[in-house]
mmCIF file of C-alpha atoms and ligand atoms in Angstrom:
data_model
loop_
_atom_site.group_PDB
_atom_site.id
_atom_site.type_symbol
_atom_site.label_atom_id
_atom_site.label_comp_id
_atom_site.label_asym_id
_atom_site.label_seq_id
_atom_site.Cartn_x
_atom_site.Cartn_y
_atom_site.Cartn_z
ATOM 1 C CA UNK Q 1 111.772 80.553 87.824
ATOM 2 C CA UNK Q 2 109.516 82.582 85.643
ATOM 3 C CA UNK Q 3 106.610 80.862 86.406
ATOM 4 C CA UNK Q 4 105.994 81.957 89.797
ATOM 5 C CA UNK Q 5 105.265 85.407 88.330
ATOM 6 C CA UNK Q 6 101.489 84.638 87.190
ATOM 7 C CA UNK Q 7 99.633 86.044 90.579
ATOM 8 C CA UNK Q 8 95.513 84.533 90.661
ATOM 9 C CA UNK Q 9 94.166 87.513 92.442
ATOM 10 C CA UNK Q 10 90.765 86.940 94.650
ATOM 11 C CA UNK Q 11 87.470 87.498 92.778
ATOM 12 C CA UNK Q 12 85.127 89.150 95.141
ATOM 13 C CA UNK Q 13 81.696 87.943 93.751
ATOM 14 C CA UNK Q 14 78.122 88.318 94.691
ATOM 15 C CA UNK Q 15 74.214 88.649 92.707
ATOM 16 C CA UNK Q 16 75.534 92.220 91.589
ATOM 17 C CA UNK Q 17 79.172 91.418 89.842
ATOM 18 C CA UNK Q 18 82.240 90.946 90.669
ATOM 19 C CA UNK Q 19 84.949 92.816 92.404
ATOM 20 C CA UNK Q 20 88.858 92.739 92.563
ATOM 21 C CA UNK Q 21 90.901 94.330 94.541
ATOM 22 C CA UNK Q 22 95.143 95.597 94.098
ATOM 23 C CA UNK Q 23 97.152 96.445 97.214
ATOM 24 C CA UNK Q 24 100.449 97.483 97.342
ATOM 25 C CA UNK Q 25 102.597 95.124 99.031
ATOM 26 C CA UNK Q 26 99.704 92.937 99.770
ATOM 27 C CA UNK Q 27 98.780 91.155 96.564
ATOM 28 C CA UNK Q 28 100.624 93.531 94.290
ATOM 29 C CA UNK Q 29 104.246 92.793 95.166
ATOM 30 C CA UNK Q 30 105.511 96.333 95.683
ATOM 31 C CA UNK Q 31 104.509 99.896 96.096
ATOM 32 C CA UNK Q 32 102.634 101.594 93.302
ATOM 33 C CA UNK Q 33 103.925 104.859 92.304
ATOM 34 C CA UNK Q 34 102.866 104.571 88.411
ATOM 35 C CA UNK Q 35 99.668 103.379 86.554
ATOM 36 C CA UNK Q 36 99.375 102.787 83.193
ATOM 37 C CA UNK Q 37 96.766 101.342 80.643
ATOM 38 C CA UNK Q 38 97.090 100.287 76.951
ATOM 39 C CA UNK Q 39 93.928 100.153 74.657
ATOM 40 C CA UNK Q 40 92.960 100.273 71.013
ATOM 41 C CA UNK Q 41 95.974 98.079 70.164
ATOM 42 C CA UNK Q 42 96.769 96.684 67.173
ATOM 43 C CA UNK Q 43 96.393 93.432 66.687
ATOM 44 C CA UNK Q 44 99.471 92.281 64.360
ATOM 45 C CA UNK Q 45 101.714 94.330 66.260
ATOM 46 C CA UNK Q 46 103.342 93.218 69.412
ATOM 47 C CA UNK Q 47 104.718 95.553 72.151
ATOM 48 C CA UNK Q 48 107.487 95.531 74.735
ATOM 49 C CA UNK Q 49 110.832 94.103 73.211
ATOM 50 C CA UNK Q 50 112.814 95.458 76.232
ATOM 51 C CA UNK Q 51 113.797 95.135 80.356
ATOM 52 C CA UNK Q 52 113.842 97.317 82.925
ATOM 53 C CA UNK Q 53 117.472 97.587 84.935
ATOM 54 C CA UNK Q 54 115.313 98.396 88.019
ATOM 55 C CA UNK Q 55 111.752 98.884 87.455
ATOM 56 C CA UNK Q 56 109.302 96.249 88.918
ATOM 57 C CA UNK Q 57 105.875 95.566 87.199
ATOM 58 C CA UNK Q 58 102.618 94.262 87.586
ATOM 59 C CA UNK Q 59 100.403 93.561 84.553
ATOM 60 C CA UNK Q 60 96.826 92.525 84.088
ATOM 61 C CA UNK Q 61 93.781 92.588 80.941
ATOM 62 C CA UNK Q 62 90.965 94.765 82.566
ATOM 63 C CA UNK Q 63 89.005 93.342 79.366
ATOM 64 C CA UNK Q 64 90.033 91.225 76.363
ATOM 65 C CA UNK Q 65 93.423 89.130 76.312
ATOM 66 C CA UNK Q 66 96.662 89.072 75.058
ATOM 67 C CA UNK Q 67 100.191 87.088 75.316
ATOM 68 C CA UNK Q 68 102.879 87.685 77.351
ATOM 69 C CA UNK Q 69 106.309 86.153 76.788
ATOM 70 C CA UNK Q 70 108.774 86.470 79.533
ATOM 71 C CA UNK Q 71 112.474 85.901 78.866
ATOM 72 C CA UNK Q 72 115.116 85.935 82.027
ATOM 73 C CA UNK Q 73 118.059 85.052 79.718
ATOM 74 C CA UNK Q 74 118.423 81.649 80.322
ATOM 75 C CA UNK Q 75 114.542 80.111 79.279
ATOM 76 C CA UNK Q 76 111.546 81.867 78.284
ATOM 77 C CA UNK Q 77 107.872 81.202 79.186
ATOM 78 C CA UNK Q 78 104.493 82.484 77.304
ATOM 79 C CA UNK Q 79 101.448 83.484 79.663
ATOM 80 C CA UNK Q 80 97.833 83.782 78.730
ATOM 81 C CA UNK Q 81 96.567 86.815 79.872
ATOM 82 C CA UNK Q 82 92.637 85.814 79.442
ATOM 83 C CA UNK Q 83 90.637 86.987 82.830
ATOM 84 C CA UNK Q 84 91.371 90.107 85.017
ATOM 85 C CA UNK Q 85 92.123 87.915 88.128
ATOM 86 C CA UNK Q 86 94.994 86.476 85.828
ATOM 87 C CA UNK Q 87 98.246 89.206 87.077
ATOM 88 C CA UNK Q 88 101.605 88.609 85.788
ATOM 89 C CA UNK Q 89 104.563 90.389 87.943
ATOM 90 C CA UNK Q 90 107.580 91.030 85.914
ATOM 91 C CA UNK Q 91 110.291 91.450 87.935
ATOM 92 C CA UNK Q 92 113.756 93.906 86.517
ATOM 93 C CA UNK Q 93 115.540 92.391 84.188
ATOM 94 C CA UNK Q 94 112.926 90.277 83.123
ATOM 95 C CA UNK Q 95 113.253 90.848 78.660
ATOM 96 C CA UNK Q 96 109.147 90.758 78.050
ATOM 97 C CA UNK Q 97 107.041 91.043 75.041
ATOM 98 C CA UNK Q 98 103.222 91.400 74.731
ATOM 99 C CA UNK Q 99 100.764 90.159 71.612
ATOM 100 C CA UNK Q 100 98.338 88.835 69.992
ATOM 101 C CA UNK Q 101 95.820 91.901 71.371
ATOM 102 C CA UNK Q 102 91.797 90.551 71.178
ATOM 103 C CA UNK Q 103 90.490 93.630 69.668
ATOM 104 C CA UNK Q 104 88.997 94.596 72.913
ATOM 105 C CA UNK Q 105 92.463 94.590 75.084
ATOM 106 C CA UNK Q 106 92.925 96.588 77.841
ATOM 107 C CA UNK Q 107 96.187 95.698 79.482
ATOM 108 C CA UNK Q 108 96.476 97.640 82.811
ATOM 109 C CA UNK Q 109 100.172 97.953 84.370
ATOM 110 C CA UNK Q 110 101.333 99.159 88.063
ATOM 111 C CA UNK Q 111 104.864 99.803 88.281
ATOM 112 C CA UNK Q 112 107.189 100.793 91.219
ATOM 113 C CA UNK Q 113 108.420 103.846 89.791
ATOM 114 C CA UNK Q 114 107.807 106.586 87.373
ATOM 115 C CA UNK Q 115 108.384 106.520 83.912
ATOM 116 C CA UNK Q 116 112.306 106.786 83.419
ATOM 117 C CA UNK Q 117 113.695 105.789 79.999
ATOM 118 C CA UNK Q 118 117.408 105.851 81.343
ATOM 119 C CA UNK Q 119 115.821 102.344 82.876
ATOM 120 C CA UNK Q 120 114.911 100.920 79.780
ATOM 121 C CA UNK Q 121 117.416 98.143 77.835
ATOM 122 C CA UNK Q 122 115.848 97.830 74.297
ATOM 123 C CA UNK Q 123 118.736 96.422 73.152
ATOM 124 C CA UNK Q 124 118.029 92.168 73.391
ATOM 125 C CA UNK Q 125 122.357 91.473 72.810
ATOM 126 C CA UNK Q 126 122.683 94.048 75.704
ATOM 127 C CA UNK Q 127 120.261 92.522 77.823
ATOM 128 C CA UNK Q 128 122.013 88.980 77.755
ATOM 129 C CA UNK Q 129 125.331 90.403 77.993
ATOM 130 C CA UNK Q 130 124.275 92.249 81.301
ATOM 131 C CA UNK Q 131 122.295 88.889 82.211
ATOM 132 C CA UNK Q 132 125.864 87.082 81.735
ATOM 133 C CA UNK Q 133 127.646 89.910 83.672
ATOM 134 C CA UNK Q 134 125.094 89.768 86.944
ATOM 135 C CA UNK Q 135 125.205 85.624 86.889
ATOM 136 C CA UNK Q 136 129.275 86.103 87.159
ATOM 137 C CA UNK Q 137 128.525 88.842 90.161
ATOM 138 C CA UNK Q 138 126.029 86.632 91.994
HETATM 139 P P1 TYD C 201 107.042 101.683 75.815
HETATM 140 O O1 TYD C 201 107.338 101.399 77.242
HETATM 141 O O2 TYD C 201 108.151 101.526 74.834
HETATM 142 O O3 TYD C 201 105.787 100.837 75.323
HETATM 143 P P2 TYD C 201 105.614 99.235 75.180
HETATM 144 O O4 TYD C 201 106.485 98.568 76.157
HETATM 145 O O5 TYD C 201 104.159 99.009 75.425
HETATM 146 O O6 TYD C 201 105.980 98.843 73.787
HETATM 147 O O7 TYD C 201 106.445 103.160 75.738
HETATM 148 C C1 TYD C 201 105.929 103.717 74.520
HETATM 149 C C2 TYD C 201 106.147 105.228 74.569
HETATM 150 O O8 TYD C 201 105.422 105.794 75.664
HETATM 151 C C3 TYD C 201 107.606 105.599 74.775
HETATM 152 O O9 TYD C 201 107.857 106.734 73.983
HETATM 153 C C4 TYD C 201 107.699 105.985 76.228
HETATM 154 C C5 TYD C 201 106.298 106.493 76.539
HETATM 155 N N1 TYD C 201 105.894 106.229 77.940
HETATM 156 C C6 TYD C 201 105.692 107.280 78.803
HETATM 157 O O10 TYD C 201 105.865 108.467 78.459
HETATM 158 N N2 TYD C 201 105.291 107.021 80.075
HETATM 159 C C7 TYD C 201 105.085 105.756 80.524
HETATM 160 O O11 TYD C 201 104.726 105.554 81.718
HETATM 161 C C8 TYD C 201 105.309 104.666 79.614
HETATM 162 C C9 TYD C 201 105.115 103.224 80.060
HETATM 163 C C10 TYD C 201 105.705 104.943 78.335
#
């Protein structure tokens, strides 16, 4: 299931560069209300370790690459964020954690929403528990 999230978004190239273009709901999966960036990261120390209850995500290297591991509950997948036409959506409720920063990493991220930390599970025995919970719902 997690697999589906890496989105190959259109390189517009010619003699002068290369272009690539995000648009909401077109090949970025929802509205944008929130952009942020990460740069001068540290290379031995990996990021994330949490989900979002509602928040949907979209995340990309502008320059440089990094590792993304995704984690649903039930399996987990790793994605090689190498290129800037290489986007990864991660969906809510999605437990994700970046690394392994090349030294010039600049991870760009367009969310659906603004920053709320009432959103945030850091908590990985919480997560599964309300991963457990919404597979009993469904
Ligand atoms: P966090 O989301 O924990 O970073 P990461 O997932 O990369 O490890 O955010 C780090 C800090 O920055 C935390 O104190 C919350 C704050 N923050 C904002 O104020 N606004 C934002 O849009 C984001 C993403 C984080």
């Amino acid at each position: 299931m997690i697999n589906r999230n890496q989105i190959e978004l259109k390189i517009i190239q010619d003699d002068r560069g290369k272009l690539i273009a995000l648009e909401a709901l077109k090949n970025v999966p929802f509205e944008i209300k929130r952009v942020y960036f990460l740069y001068d990261l540290n290379e031995e120390k990996a990021r994330g370790f949490h989900a979002h209850k509602e928040l949907e995500q979209m995340m990309l290297c502008l320059n440089g690459s990094c590792s993304v591991v995704l984690d649903d509950g039930k399996s987990k997948s790793l994605h090689l964020l190498s290129a800037p036409s290489k986007a990864l959506f991660i969906n809510k409720m999605i437990w994700h954690e970046m690394r392994d920063f090349s030294k010039d990493c600049i991870l760009i991220v367009l969310a659906n929403d603004f920053y709320d930390e009432s959103d945030y599970i850091r908590n990985y025995e919480e997560f599964l528990t309300r991963c457990s919970q919404s597979s009993i719902d469904d």
